[in-house]
Amino acid sequence: MDEMEEELKCPVCGSFFREPIILPCSHNICLACARNILVQTPDAESPRSSRASGSGVSDYDYLDLDKMSLYSEADSGYGSYGGFVSAPTTPCQKSPNGVRVFPPAAPPPAPQQHLLPQQPASLPPIPRNSCITCPQCHRSLILDERGLRGFAKNRVLEGVVDRYQQSKAAALKCQLCEKSPKEATVMCEQCDVFYCDPCRLRCHPPRGPLAKHRLVPPAQGRISRRASPRKTSTCTEHELENLSMYCVQCKMPVCYQCLEEGKHGTHEVKALGAMWKLHKGQLSQALNGLSDRATEAKEFLIQLRNMVQHIQPVPVALQENGVEFEACLVAQCDALIDALNRRKAQLLARVNKEHEHKLKVVRDQISHCTVKLRQTTGLMEYCLEVIKENDPSGFLQISDALIRRVHVTEGQWGKGTLTPRMNSDFDLTLDSGPLLQTIHQLDFVQMKVPAAPMLQLEECCTQNNSATLSWKQPPLTTIAVEGYILELDDGNNGPFREVYVGTETICTVDGLHFNSTYKSRVKAFNGSGVGQYSKTLIMQTSETGLPPCDIQSIGTVAWFTFDPASAHQDIILSNDNLTVSCNSYDDRVVMGNSAFSRGVHYWEMTIDRYDNHPDPAFGIARGDVLKDVMLGKDDKAWAMYVDNNRSWFMHNNSHTNSLFPVCRTDGGIGKGATIGILLDFTRGILIFLINDEQQGPVAFEALEGVYYPAISLNRNVQITLHTGLPIPDFYTAGEADPTGSVC
């Protein structure tokens, strides 16, 4: 509970709270300290809503406070304070806690001796237009005729302080000693005061009315004080009325008379006990999140302290972790005569500076985190003690402020707070290669190979027959990387081969086999060599769509679109690159964005627009096919071009295939027609269909390698692509016609 002690001390006197009162800003202060920092303002000064002097250095956020409720006469019991004013020009002082406070306007009266404890001396009246400034947030307000009596007493805080002092004090101290309290010898049960012998003789003589008071040992008095019944809370506005309800709008306990007089008559009120339980639950729930942050902070501090152990002072580090490094460094420097010796001194100074910098950063972070953790733990312990209180009204007076503080404190443990700011490794290696004439350029260089990259699994994926891989360097590494080497096997457990070398950390590999499993790995390199491989990632391309059939074919269902990157500039794509048209009267080629090399594939295209009897061509092509001529004009494409009456197969500008010298088939297309393309790598053939009927014989044979779906068209045609289709039934049943209709 030591961390909680700062929560229990007054920001003015620096001692434990005695008779604490709650200011409208939710901060607490001793009643006596509040009198000491009162300042009388001129009668002519009119209150205005502004921050107090010194508030420019305060970041207190007042947006969470209900200003209309706290400082409005119509809405709240605090309305008569008149609002915030400019701070007086009285010179400020600092309390033992370092908080700026204002001195009393007039010296306090001399203490009265031999005063009866149960009859305190009458305090001087509060001067007119007195102003009090919160010593923590520097917010100021004018007191009304009630003076300090208008502030609610924080009985919960007073109870927590009492329990804390009782748990920490081995011997109870006298409560009337002015400077160094002596050990108490008795306690008066009627006065509820602990006395040492000198103070008892001076302030509690055994004569007159005091002779009937019962004096008990301090330990017995402590027990009786703990067992004393809870005091009934009374209203600060109506001292004879008990607090029985809670105003939801003003966020404060009220009495029955407050509701009758109209200040809170139109506000929503709830039962005091119900709100007490509700706010206790909210505070407990808020503490759960803060407790998690405190646990993370403790683990983080352990991590930082381990880093300090690793970052030893330079001599120790050289003895334990770098004896060989030191010997090599000294030998090389001595061999380079005076110039090298001067440079050696500079290099050692740099190492020392780096070491000091690392230690400073880590120690500063430890210090910062320790202070924040101590404050967090103190707030948690204080809140837990507050929850133990059985005073509903007293609890509700401070619960909102505590809940806000808990949430604010939890937010301070945000992202990055529990992350080390410094790497503990010294990645410095001396290169002795430079000649004497370049000795002034001698410096540390990276001589370590890079660490193994880390594959980012969440960004690695496959689509059809393409694979995308992403990787990064391990965190906290400082070794320079010049590039990366990505390797894949052949999809059949074969040897790895390089598919990418460069500086990027993401790569997409196209043209892989469908229905194949590939292994991939990556490594980094720099001027010192090549690092270790990353872990091997296994990736699966698009799976098989149909089981083997009588003709030993396997159908692969693939989804693809037209590829705008490889299309001719006259090509126009729409509908997510599934619909194509052209703005030229000449034929222009566009290909799909997926390549095929094995399996059986089928896709279709529908004619959306067909004007003036053009000759669109459909088929497959290599990646380097010509884009400004009809498909099939060069040796990189295998196509069927068709008009409204008939079709022709064409490759390398020739209308022939291996079976027939002239391959022309009756049957053309029109608007709404469907052209099907079937590519079977198991037999090495290409077949075309029009409106679900095979068009002519097998168009092309002996096909092997990598091919892209492709078409050519001009401005008189618009076509839409359909992919992900199953193999037609006639083909899976073995009914394909190898001859078709020929004329």
XYZ file of C-alpha atoms in Angstrom:
743
model
C 0.000 0.000 0.000
C 3.033 2.303 -0.021
C 2.201 3.539 -3.528
C -1.182 4.783 -2.281
C 0.414 7.196 0.195
C 0.674 10.045 -2.327
C -3.076 9.798 -2.928
C -3.660 10.437 0.779
C -1.541 13.583 1.151
C -2.725 17.168 0.891
C -1.191 19.049 -2.082
C -0.678 22.125 0.129
C 0.827 20.902 3.380
C 2.223 17.629 2.069
C 0.849 15.737 5.084
C -1.983 13.265 5.341
C -5.390 14.817 4.818
C -7.125 16.119 7.926
C -10.775 17.048 7.552
C -10.550 17.005 3.733
C -13.114 18.932 1.709
C -14.063 18.389 -1.931
C -13.589 21.324 -4.314
C -15.909 21.648 -7.347
C -13.069 20.431 -9.570
C -13.127 17.088 -7.627
C -9.727 17.708 -5.988
C -9.337 17.485 -2.212
C -7.689 19.769 0.324
C -7.434 19.965 4.116
C -9.921 22.340 5.689
C -7.149 24.160 7.519
C -5.070 24.414 4.345
C -8.075 25.809 2.510
C -8.255 28.645 5.024
C -4.551 29.305 4.584
C -4.747 29.762 0.811
C -7.827 32.004 0.797
C -7.216 35.332 -0.918
C -9.443 38.382 -0.620
C -10.299 39.979 -3.953
C -11.188 43.659 -4.456
C -14.868 44.488 -4.096
C -14.937 45.977 -7.588
C -13.606 42.834 -9.229
C -16.330 41.029 -11.105
C -16.045 37.259 -11.435
C -15.510 36.083 -14.955
C -15.181 32.582 -16.252
C -11.459 32.170 -16.841
C -8.563 30.035 -15.751
C -6.471 31.000 -12.763
C -2.949 32.332 -12.986
C -0.553 29.598 -13.861
C -3.189 27.568 -15.651
C -1.216 27.916 -18.843
C 1.015 25.132 -17.593
C -1.882 22.928 -16.543
C -3.409 20.443 -18.920
C -6.412 19.651 -16.738
C -9.305 18.729 -18.933
C -12.536 20.324 -17.763
C -14.626 18.992 -20.605
C -15.561 16.036 -18.413
C -17.067 18.315 -15.786
C -20.657 19.396 -16.118
C -19.952 23.110 -15.999
C -23.605 24.078 -16.094
C -24.315 21.737 -13.206
C -21.330 22.691 -11.074
C -21.326 26.424 -11.430
C -24.854 27.494 -12.296
C -27.160 28.904 -9.631
C -30.170 27.316 -11.268
C -28.734 23.830 -11.577
C -26.406 23.102 -8.708
C -25.524 23.570 -5.098
C -22.236 25.071 -6.251
C -23.918 27.876 -8.149
C -23.429 30.500 -5.464
C -19.661 30.405 -5.837
C -19.973 32.717 -8.776
C -17.716 30.960 -11.290
C -14.029 31.151 -12.074
C -12.035 34.342 -11.738
C -8.635 35.632 -12.513
C -6.087 34.677 -9.925
C -4.977 37.423 -7.540
C -1.584 38.947 -7.974
C -0.415 37.753 -4.580
C 3.016 36.131 -4.867
C 2.768 32.333 -4.997
C 4.691 29.831 -2.923
C 5.366 26.111 -3.214
C 4.018 23.471 -0.886
C 6.140 20.532 0.307
C 4.713 18.614 -2.658
C 5.925 21.239 -5.125
C 2.406 22.535 -5.903
C 1.957 26.296 -6.359
C -0.289 27.760 -3.626
C -1.231 31.235 -2.540
C -0.317 32.463 0.959
C -3.010 33.537 3.415
C -4.322 37.047 3.042
C -3.655 37.731 6.697
C -1.534 35.931 9.302
C -3.504 33.333 11.226
C -4.374 34.095 14.877
C -2.030 32.837 17.544
C -2.923 29.367 18.805
C -4.939 29.340 22.016
C -3.497 27.338 24.837
C -5.414 25.170 27.296
C -8.344 24.982 24.920
C -10.882 22.286 25.595
C -10.576 19.659 22.784
C -14.294 19.129 22.465
C -14.869 22.869 22.187
C -12.681 24.200 19.332
C -11.820 27.841 19.213
C -14.120 29.999 17.157
C -12.505 30.603 13.774
C -12.389 34.134 12.383
C -15.037 34.860 9.746
C -14.204 34.438 6.078
C -13.497 37.869 4.530
C -15.956 39.127 1.982
C -15.184 38.269 -1.653
C -12.725 35.578 -0.614
C -11.257 33.550 -3.439
C -9.825 30.036 -3.277
C -7.625 28.492 -5.984
C -7.239 24.746 -6.364
C -3.529 24.028 -5.783
C -3.550 21.213 -8.356
C -5.470 22.512 -11.369
C -5.273 26.251 -10.450
C -8.975 26.764 -10.959
C -10.330 29.661 -8.883
C -13.750 30.591 -7.503
C -15.378 33.153 -5.216
C -16.851 31.886 -1.941
C -20.360 32.846 -0.889
C -21.565 33.702 2.587
C -21.233 30.085 3.723
C -17.496 30.191 3.149
C -15.706 26.858 3.389
C -18.743 25.256 5.018
C -20.296 25.141 1.569
C -17.858 22.441 0.474
C -18.744 18.809 1.167
C -16.452 16.905 3.493
C -14.759 13.863 1.976
C -15.547 11.381 4.709
C -14.507 8.451 2.525
C -11.019 9.868 2.046
C -10.824 10.655 5.752
C -11.690 7.051 6.578
C -9.105 5.693 4.122
C -6.409 7.952 5.635
C -7.326 6.810 9.132
C -7.130 3.131 8.198
C -3.843 3.654 6.364
C -2.236 5.457 9.293
C -3.417 2.792 11.702
C -1.957 0.048 9.511
C 1.396 1.836 9.119
C 1.937 3.291 12.570
C 3.715 0.954 14.978
C 3.014 3.445 17.769
C 0.183 5.993 17.734
C 1.301 9.604 17.791
C -0.063 12.517 19.746
C -2.482 14.622 17.737
C -1.757 17.912 19.502
C 2.034 18.122 19.254
C 2.869 21.085 17.037
C 6.207 19.947 15.534
C 7.484 16.406 16.102
C 4.564 14.352 17.427
C 5.442 12.255 20.430
C 4.141 8.780 21.106
C 0.598 8.855 22.447
C 0.044 7.487 25.932
C -3.749 7.790 26.251
C -6.858 8.413 24.187
C -9.952 10.248 25.383
C -13.035 8.393 24.200
C -15.236 11.482 24.511
C -12.811 13.864 22.726
C -11.652 11.173 20.272
C -8.089 12.546 20.551
C -4.731 10.816 21.228
C -2.511 12.611 23.776
C 1.070 12.384 24.878
C 1.697 13.118 28.587
C 2.709 16.803 28.170
C -0.256 17.579 25.899
C -2.676 15.734 28.181
C -1.561 17.797 31.186
C -1.749 21.020 29.171
C -4.909 20.488 27.103
C -6.878 17.827 29.007
C -6.404 18.484 32.759
C -8.219 16.025 35.067
C -10.514 18.660 36.551
C -13.813 20.295 35.890
C -15.949 18.722 33.145
C -12.898 16.887 31.768
C -12.592 14.855 34.952
C -15.529 12.730 33.821
C -13.900 11.824 30.474
C -12.667 8.256 30.094
C -8.993 7.882 29.159
C -7.936 4.535 27.658
C -4.657 3.138 26.256
C -3.992 4.103 22.599
C -4.389 0.542 21.295
C -7.805 0.206 22.943
C -8.752 3.602 21.593
C -7.834 2.529 18.083
C -10.145 -0.477 18.361
C -13.009 1.616 19.709
C -12.479 4.191 16.941
C -12.700 1.440 14.288
C -15.881 0.116 15.846
C -17.565 3.514 16.029
C -20.811 3.681 14.060
C -20.911 5.441 10.729
C -21.842 9.081 10.920
C -24.997 10.154 9.161
C -24.329 12.445 6.220
C -26.036 15.814 6.274
C -26.660 18.301 3.479
C -24.234 21.205 3.109
C -27.182 23.472 2.190
C -29.519 22.236 4.945
C -27.428 21.049 7.851
C -30.364 19.467 9.677
C -31.367 17.308 6.709
C -29.819 13.931 5.896
C -28.704 13.158 2.344
C -31.220 10.671 0.984
C -31.299 11.036 -2.836
C -28.827 11.473 -5.718
C -29.262 14.131 -8.419
C -28.233 12.519 -11.707
C -27.860 15.833 -13.577
C -25.743 17.572 -10.915
C -23.985 14.326 -9.919
C -24.264 14.961 -6.195
C -26.235 13.659 -3.182
C -29.163 15.870 -2.147
C -31.669 15.989 0.682
C -35.445 16.162 0.619
C -35.464 19.902 1.201
C -33.180 20.451 -1.849
C -35.889 18.844 -3.959
C -38.661 20.858 -2.327
C -36.952 24.234 -2.737
C -36.608 23.809 -6.475
C -32.867 23.734 -7.149
C -33.109 20.084 -8.051
C -36.868 19.837 -8.363
C -36.855 19.373 -12.129
C -33.779 17.145 -12.190
C -33.738 13.378 -12.385
C -33.066 11.894 -8.945
C -32.445 8.326 -7.872
C -32.160 6.438 -4.617
C -28.865 6.990 -2.849
C -28.288 3.266 -2.199
C -28.946 2.269 -5.809
C -26.521 4.862 -7.199
C -23.971 3.859 -4.561
C -24.014 0.269 -5.783
C -24.025 1.359 -9.453
C -20.977 3.604 -9.113
C -19.124 1.004 -7.071
C -19.666 -1.442 -9.906
C -18.500 1.096 -12.501
C -15.359 1.863 -10.506
C -14.612 -1.841 -10.051
C -15.079 -2.453 -13.774
C -12.796 0.455 -14.656
C -10.186 -0.906 -12.259
C -10.075 -4.212 -14.145
C -8.681 -2.534 -17.269
C -6.249 -0.449 -15.237
C -5.092 -3.569 -13.386
C -4.232 -5.220 -16.713
C -2.161 -2.185 -17.682
C -0.342 -2.292 -14.340
C 0.475 -5.984 -14.849
C 1.832 -5.252 -18.333
C 3.883 -2.384 -16.902
C 5.465 -4.663 -14.290
C 6.429 -7.186 -16.963
C 7.746 -4.365 -19.132
C 9.913 -3.078 -16.279
C 11.403 -6.550 -15.890
C 12.204 -6.535 -19.611
C 13.869 -3.121 -19.362
C 15.951 -4.130 -16.335
C 17.142 -7.187 -18.232
C 18.214 -4.867 -21.029
C 20.238 -2.830 -18.536
C 21.996 -6.016 -17.461
C 22.794 -6.721 -21.113
C 24.022 -3.177 -21.787
C 26.934 -3.339 -19.332
C 29.423 -0.491 -18.896
C 31.938 -0.443 -21.734
C 34.877 -2.140 -19.925
C 32.671 -4.927 -18.567
C 31.025 -5.419 -21.934
C 34.395 -5.739 -23.623
C 35.624 -8.217 -21.012
C 32.493 -10.394 -21.008
C 31.145 -10.064 -24.545
C 33.914 -8.600 -26.687
C 37.420 -9.526 -25.530
C 38.344 -10.575 -29.008
C 36.833 -7.388 -30.448
C 38.925 -5.226 -28.091
C 42.177 -7.035 -28.894
C 41.605 -6.743 -32.611
C 40.655 -3.092 -32.336
C 43.750 -2.152 -30.283
C 46.130 -4.152 -32.492
C 44.840 -2.581 -35.693
C 44.928 0.923 -34.254
C 48.513 0.528 -32.965
C 49.645 -0.639 -36.421
C 48.468 2.545 -38.102
C 50.885 4.848 -36.192
C 49.804 8.273 -34.906
C 47.025 9.002 -37.347
C 45.359 5.703 -36.612
C 45.776 6.258 -32.869
C 43.921 9.566 -33.138
C 41.163 7.868 -35.087
C 41.086 5.038 -32.545
C 40.355 7.530 -29.789
C 37.489 8.947 -31.817
C 36.022 5.495 -32.433
C 36.232 4.480 -28.769
C 34.560 7.730 -27.835
C 31.789 6.899 -30.269
C 31.302 3.465 -28.733
C 31.158 5.005 -25.276
C 28.684 7.603 -26.467
C 26.498 4.898 -27.967
C 26.679 2.937 -24.736
C 25.792 5.961 -22.630
C 22.959 6.795 -24.965
C 21.513 3.290 -24.725
C 21.757 3.274 -20.940
C 20.226 6.719 -20.658
C 17.280 5.848 -22.885
C 16.543 2.597 -21.057
C 17.029 4.082 -17.585
C 14.864 7.059 -18.435
C 12.174 4.686 -19.623
C 12.510 2.619 -16.442
C 12.211 5.738 -14.318
C 9.235 7.025 -16.259
C 7.479 3.668 -16.215
C 8.228 3.141 -12.497
C 6.724 6.497 -11.541
C 3.672 5.880 -13.686
C 3.271 2.361 -12.263
C 3.598 3.674 -8.705
C 0.932 6.271 -9.397
C -1.299 3.664 -11.034
C -0.880 1.215 -8.158
C -1.520 3.960 -5.647
C -4.700 4.984 -7.410
C -5.831 1.340 -7.567
C -5.249 0.783 -3.855
C -6.973 4.040 -3.020
C -9.993 3.128 -5.163
C -10.185 -0.319 -3.549
C -10.198 1.315 -0.124
C -12.902 3.730 -1.256
C -15.026 0.804 -2.449
C -14.822 -0.679 1.051
C -16.562 2.386 2.510
C -20.170 1.950 3.577
C -21.128 5.611 3.206
C -23.271 5.937 0.056
C -23.426 9.715 -0.084
C -19.767 10.136 0.705
C -18.848 7.595 -1.948
C -21.032 9.240 -4.569
C -19.423 12.609 -3.895
C -16.127 11.308 -5.264
C -17.044 8.322 -7.416
C -17.416 10.241 -10.717
C -14.026 11.864 -10.341
C -12.404 8.532 -9.425
C -13.956 6.761 -12.393
C -12.655 9.504 -14.711
C -9.206 9.301 -13.152
C -9.113 5.527 -13.588
C -10.077 5.814 -17.279
C -7.569 8.613 -17.877
C -4.814 6.647 -16.128
C -5.630 3.543 -18.171
C -5.451 5.616 -21.346
C -1.967 6.773 -20.394
C -0.802 3.170 -20.768
C -1.509 3.452 -24.479
C 0.065 1.872 -27.501
C 3.838 2.203 -27.479
C 4.154 2.881 -23.742
C 5.225 -0.689 -23.043
C 7.614 -0.996 -25.973
C 11.397 -0.723 -25.490
C 12.799 2.456 -26.973
C 16.279 1.062 -27.453
C 17.918 -2.087 -28.747
C 20.523 -3.540 -26.382
C 22.862 -4.957 -29.044
C 26.079 -3.317 -30.255
C 26.154 -4.018 -33.983
C 29.576 -2.513 -34.607
C 32.474 -4.304 -36.311
C 35.784 -2.722 -37.318
C 36.979 -3.002 -40.927
C 40.808 -2.832 -41.159
C 40.982 -2.726 -44.944
C 41.393 1.007 -45.705
C 44.917 2.212 -46.534
C 46.896 4.869 -44.614
C 46.023 7.650 -47.063
C 42.303 7.084 -46.294
C 42.754 6.665 -42.573
C 40.783 9.846 -41.864
C 37.722 8.033 -43.288
C 38.046 5.105 -40.880
C 34.679 4.271 -39.337
C 32.598 1.347 -38.150
C 30.795 -0.607 -40.867
C 28.247 -3.358 -40.819
C 30.028 -6.699 -41.166
C 27.194 -8.966 -40.129
C 24.889 -10.689 -42.556
C 21.192 -9.873 -42.167
C 18.925 -11.927 -39.967
C 16.368 -14.278 -41.501
C 13.292 -12.342 -42.717
C 9.876 -13.045 -41.214
C 7.066 -14.042 -43.582
C 3.891 -12.045 -42.873
C 1.365 -14.836 -43.083
C -1.636 -12.539 -42.887
C -0.597 -10.902 -46.186
C 0.450 -14.054 -48.078
C -2.211 -15.567 -50.342
C -2.896 -17.369 -53.610
C -5.406 -16.586 -56.339
C -5.922 -18.971 -59.224
C -2.370 -19.768 -60.341
C -0.706 -16.715 -58.751
C 0.942 -16.467 -55.331
C 1.611 -13.290 -53.338
C 4.218 -13.351 -50.576
C 5.117 -10.623 -48.083
C 7.924 -10.476 -45.538
C 9.764 -8.100 -43.187
C 12.914 -7.888 -41.110
C 12.761 -9.013 -37.458
C 11.931 -6.221 -34.984
C 14.749 -4.254 -33.323
C 17.310 -5.381 -35.892
C 19.762 -2.680 -36.972
C 21.762 -4.612 -39.577
C 21.511 -3.024 -43.023
C 19.786 -4.982 -45.806
C 20.532 -4.358 -49.473
C 17.945 -6.732 -50.929
C 16.023 -9.996 -50.741
C 15.976 -13.287 -52.659
C 12.649 -15.133 -52.990
C 12.721 -18.812 -53.936
C 9.971 -21.293 -54.926
C 10.120 -24.955 -55.799
C 8.527 -26.403 -58.947
C 5.244 -27.346 -57.273
C 6.228 -31.005 -57.302
C 8.717 -31.176 -54.398
C 11.527 -30.289 -56.777
C 14.527 -28.017 -56.126
C 14.088 -24.362 -55.186
C 14.757 -21.690 -57.801
C 15.041 -17.911 -57.554
C 11.912 -16.062 -58.695
C 12.686 -12.578 -57.372
C 15.759 -10.552 -56.357
C 15.282 -6.950 -55.269
C 14.608 -4.485 -52.481
C 10.818 -4.886 -52.245
C 9.224 -6.816 -49.370
C 6.214 -8.091 -51.325
C 6.123 -10.086 -54.558
C 3.430 -11.714 -56.697
C 4.468 -14.716 -58.783
C 2.242 -15.448 -61.791
C 2.086 -18.389 -64.171
C 2.162 -21.143 -61.558
C 0.506 -24.501 -62.126
C -3.079 -24.923 -61.005
C -3.880 -27.514 -58.378
C -0.273 -27.502 -57.142
C 1.481 -27.090 -53.804
C 4.456 -24.741 -53.767
C 7.093 -24.209 -51.112
C 8.496 -20.703 -50.724
C 11.230 -19.073 -48.677
C 13.115 -15.772 -48.625
C 16.512 -14.554 -47.427
C 18.198 -11.145 -47.134
C 21.650 -10.029 -48.233
C 24.047 -7.103 -47.810
C 27.699 -6.367 -48.549
C 28.799 -8.923 -45.934
C 26.937 -11.848 -47.488
C 23.624 -13.657 -47.568
C 21.630 -14.321 -44.410
C 19.650 -17.347 -43.313
C 16.428 -18.458 -44.984
C 13.095 -17.641 -43.470
C 10.745 -20.401 -42.438
C 9.335 -22.312 -45.411
C 5.764 -21.390 -46.381
C 3.598 -23.924 -48.223
C 0.966 -22.451 -50.568
C -1.762 -24.164 -52.615
C -2.961 -22.825 -55.972
C -6.584 -23.216 -57.100
C -7.893 -26.678 -56.458
C -9.307 -29.217 -58.912
C -12.972 -28.689 -59.778
C -13.821 -32.153 -61.169
C -12.614 -35.689 -60.433
C -10.817 -37.781 -63.083
C -13.135 -39.169 -65.765
C -12.990 -41.782 -68.528
C -10.800 -39.611 -70.743
C -8.305 -39.060 -67.916
C -8.940 -35.308 -67.770
C -9.096 -33.124 -64.709
C -11.194 -29.963 -64.790
C -9.832 -26.944 -62.952
C -12.260 -24.171 -62.037
C -10.439 -20.845 -62.377
C -11.648 -17.283 -61.925
C -9.965 -14.501 -63.867
C -10.662 -11.185 -65.574
C -9.257 -9.220 -68.483
C -5.876 -7.681 -67.704
C -5.810 -3.878 -68.186
C -2.037 -3.773 -67.714
C -1.289 -5.849 -70.805
C -4.205 -4.649 -72.970
C -3.794 -2.412 -76.016
C -4.375 1.264 -75.295
C -7.514 1.281 -77.490
C -9.160 -1.376 -75.336
C -11.940 -0.209 -72.971
C -12.669 -2.344 -69.879
C -15.665 -2.096 -67.544
C -17.749 -4.207 -65.174
C -14.721 -4.997 -62.949
C -12.652 -5.836 -66.048
C -15.147 -8.479 -67.204
C -16.630 -6.493 -70.121
C -14.463 -5.311 -73.031
C -14.980 -3.009 -76.002
C -12.712 -1.000 -78.311
C -12.593 2.537 -79.684
C -10.686 1.606 -82.882
C -11.882 0.232 -86.186
C -8.799 -2.019 -86.219
C -8.544 -5.234 -84.244
C -6.992 -4.925 -80.796
C -5.948 -7.724 -78.415
C -6.626 -8.100 -74.674
C -5.592 -11.076 -72.520
C -6.734 -12.548 -69.214
C -4.842 -11.941 -65.998
C -4.241 -15.649 -65.314
C -2.046 -18.079 -67.221
C -2.649 -21.830 -67.635
C -0.074 -24.604 -67.985
C -1.783 -27.793 -66.801
C -5.261 -29.230 -66.214
C -8.494 -28.684 -68.149
C -10.002 -25.167 -68.309
C -13.236 -23.774 -69.709
C -14.545 -20.218 -69.999
C -17.225 -18.449 -72.040
C -17.832 -15.031 -73.606
C -21.195 -13.514 -74.531
C -21.752 -11.019 -77.349
C -23.356 -7.891 -75.840
C -23.201 -5.802 -79.024
C -22.562 -6.853 -82.649
C -22.757 -4.218 -85.426
C -21.787 -4.293 -89.144
C -20.672 -7.949 -89.155
C -17.178 -7.660 -87.573
C -14.815 -10.636 -87.070
C -13.900 -10.938 -83.357
C -11.327 -13.637 -82.566
C -11.254 -15.882 -79.466
C -8.506 -18.186 -78.201
C -5.243 -18.336 -76.288
C -1.891 -16.563 -76.555
C 1.610 -16.306 -75.197
C 2.480 -13.363 -72.993
C 4.340 -11.557 -75.808
C 1.582 -11.755 -78.439
C 1.111 -8.779 -80.782
C -1.654 -6.474 -79.511
C -2.406 -4.406 -82.651
C -3.446 -7.172 -85.078
C -6.148 -9.826 -85.145
C -5.555 -12.682 -82.733
C -3.863 -15.548 -84.631
C -1.954 -13.379 -87.092
C 1.388 -14.137 -85.399
C 2.911 -17.337 -84.045
C 2.071 -16.381 -80.427
C -1.697 -16.971 -80.662
C -4.154 -19.792 -81.469
C -7.624 -18.454 -82.254
C -11.023 -18.822 -83.903
C -12.351 -15.701 -85.624
C -16.021 -15.662 -86.559
C -18.583 -13.476 -88.350
C -22.362 -13.752 -88.647
C -22.190 -16.822 -91.004
C -19.076 -18.933 -90.397
C -15.824 -19.277 -88.437
C -12.120 -20.012 -89.126
C -9.260 -21.333 -87.011
C -6.033 -19.360 -87.372
C -2.468 -19.566 -86.076
C 0.562 -17.720 -87.461
C -1.738 -16.177 -90.112
C -2.625 -19.658 -91.458
C -6.133 -21.219 -91.680
C -5.019 -24.819 -91.192
C -4.490 -27.393 -88.470
C -2.864 -30.793 -88.366
C -6.026 -32.634 -89.459
C -7.524 -30.419 -92.145
C -5.870 -28.108 -94.712
C -8.665 -25.519 -94.513
C -10.558 -25.263 -91.224
C -13.747 -23.303 -91.919
C -17.041 -24.117 -90.233
C -20.558 -22.891 -90.939
C -22.425 -21.139 -88.141
C -21.834 -17.584 -87.033
C -22.639 -15.275 -84.151
C -24.944 -12.378 -83.381
C -25.982 -10.330 -80.384
C -26.561 -12.640 -77.404
C -24.445 -15.504 -78.762
C -22.135 -17.430 -76.408
C -18.625 -18.575 -77.374
C -17.006 -21.288 -75.265
C -13.258 -22.047 -75.131
C -12.022 -25.396 -73.751
C -8.275 -25.862 -73.167
C -7.189 -29.395 -72.201
C -3.515 -29.759 -71.282
C -3.935 -33.469 -70.547
C -4.459 -34.007 -74.316
C -2.841 -30.791 -75.527
C -5.918 -29.623 -77.483
C -8.094 -26.507 -77.890
C -11.842 -26.750 -78.715
C -14.360 -23.964 -79.438
C -18.137 -23.928 -78.868
C -20.911 -21.596 -80.068
C -24.156 -21.606 -78.087
C -23.153 -24.816 -76.248
C -22.424 -26.724 -79.487
C -18.908 -27.735 -80.566
C -17.813 -25.488 -83.443
C -15.898 -27.592 -85.948
C -13.304 -30.221 -85.076
C -10.528 -29.959 -82.507
C -9.040 -26.606 -83.388
C -5.418 -27.092 -82.298
C -3.268 -29.918 -80.967
C 0.110 -30.489 -79.316
C -0.323 -27.494 -77.035
C 2.103 -27.263 -74.121
C 3.624 -24.459 -72.101
C 1.991 -21.396 -70.573
C -0.987 -19.708 -72.271
C -3.277 -16.770 -71.448
C -6.948 -16.500 -72.482
C -7.174 -13.820 -75.209
C -9.519 -12.149 -77.688
C -9.273 -9.465 -80.397
C -12.104 -7.109 -81.398
C -12.868 -3.685 -82.872
C -15.341 -0.926 -82.040
C -18.335 -2.831 -83.480
C -18.290 -5.480 -80.756
C -18.736 -5.576 -76.977
C -18.062 -8.833 -75.118
C -18.484 -10.003 -71.493
C -16.298 -12.712 -69.931
C -17.657 -15.559 -67.721
C -15.193 -17.656 -65.687
C -15.262 -20.213 -62.904
C -17.364 -22.522 -65.072
C -17.362 -26.340 -64.936
C -16.252 -28.431 -67.887
C -19.170 -29.021 -70.324
C -20.994 -32.331 -69.871
C -20.392 -33.518 -73.436
C -16.630 -33.338 -72.851
C -16.571 -35.071 -69.473
C -18.730 -37.832 -70.992
C -16.163 -38.389 -73.764
C -18.440 -37.160 -76.593
C -16.089 -34.568 -78.087
C -16.123 -34.611 -81.909
C -12.575 -34.751 -83.311
C -13.789 -34.003 -86.847
C -16.715 -31.602 -86.624
C -18.132 -29.969 -89.766
C -15.665 -28.998 -92.444
C -16.119 -27.436 -95.872
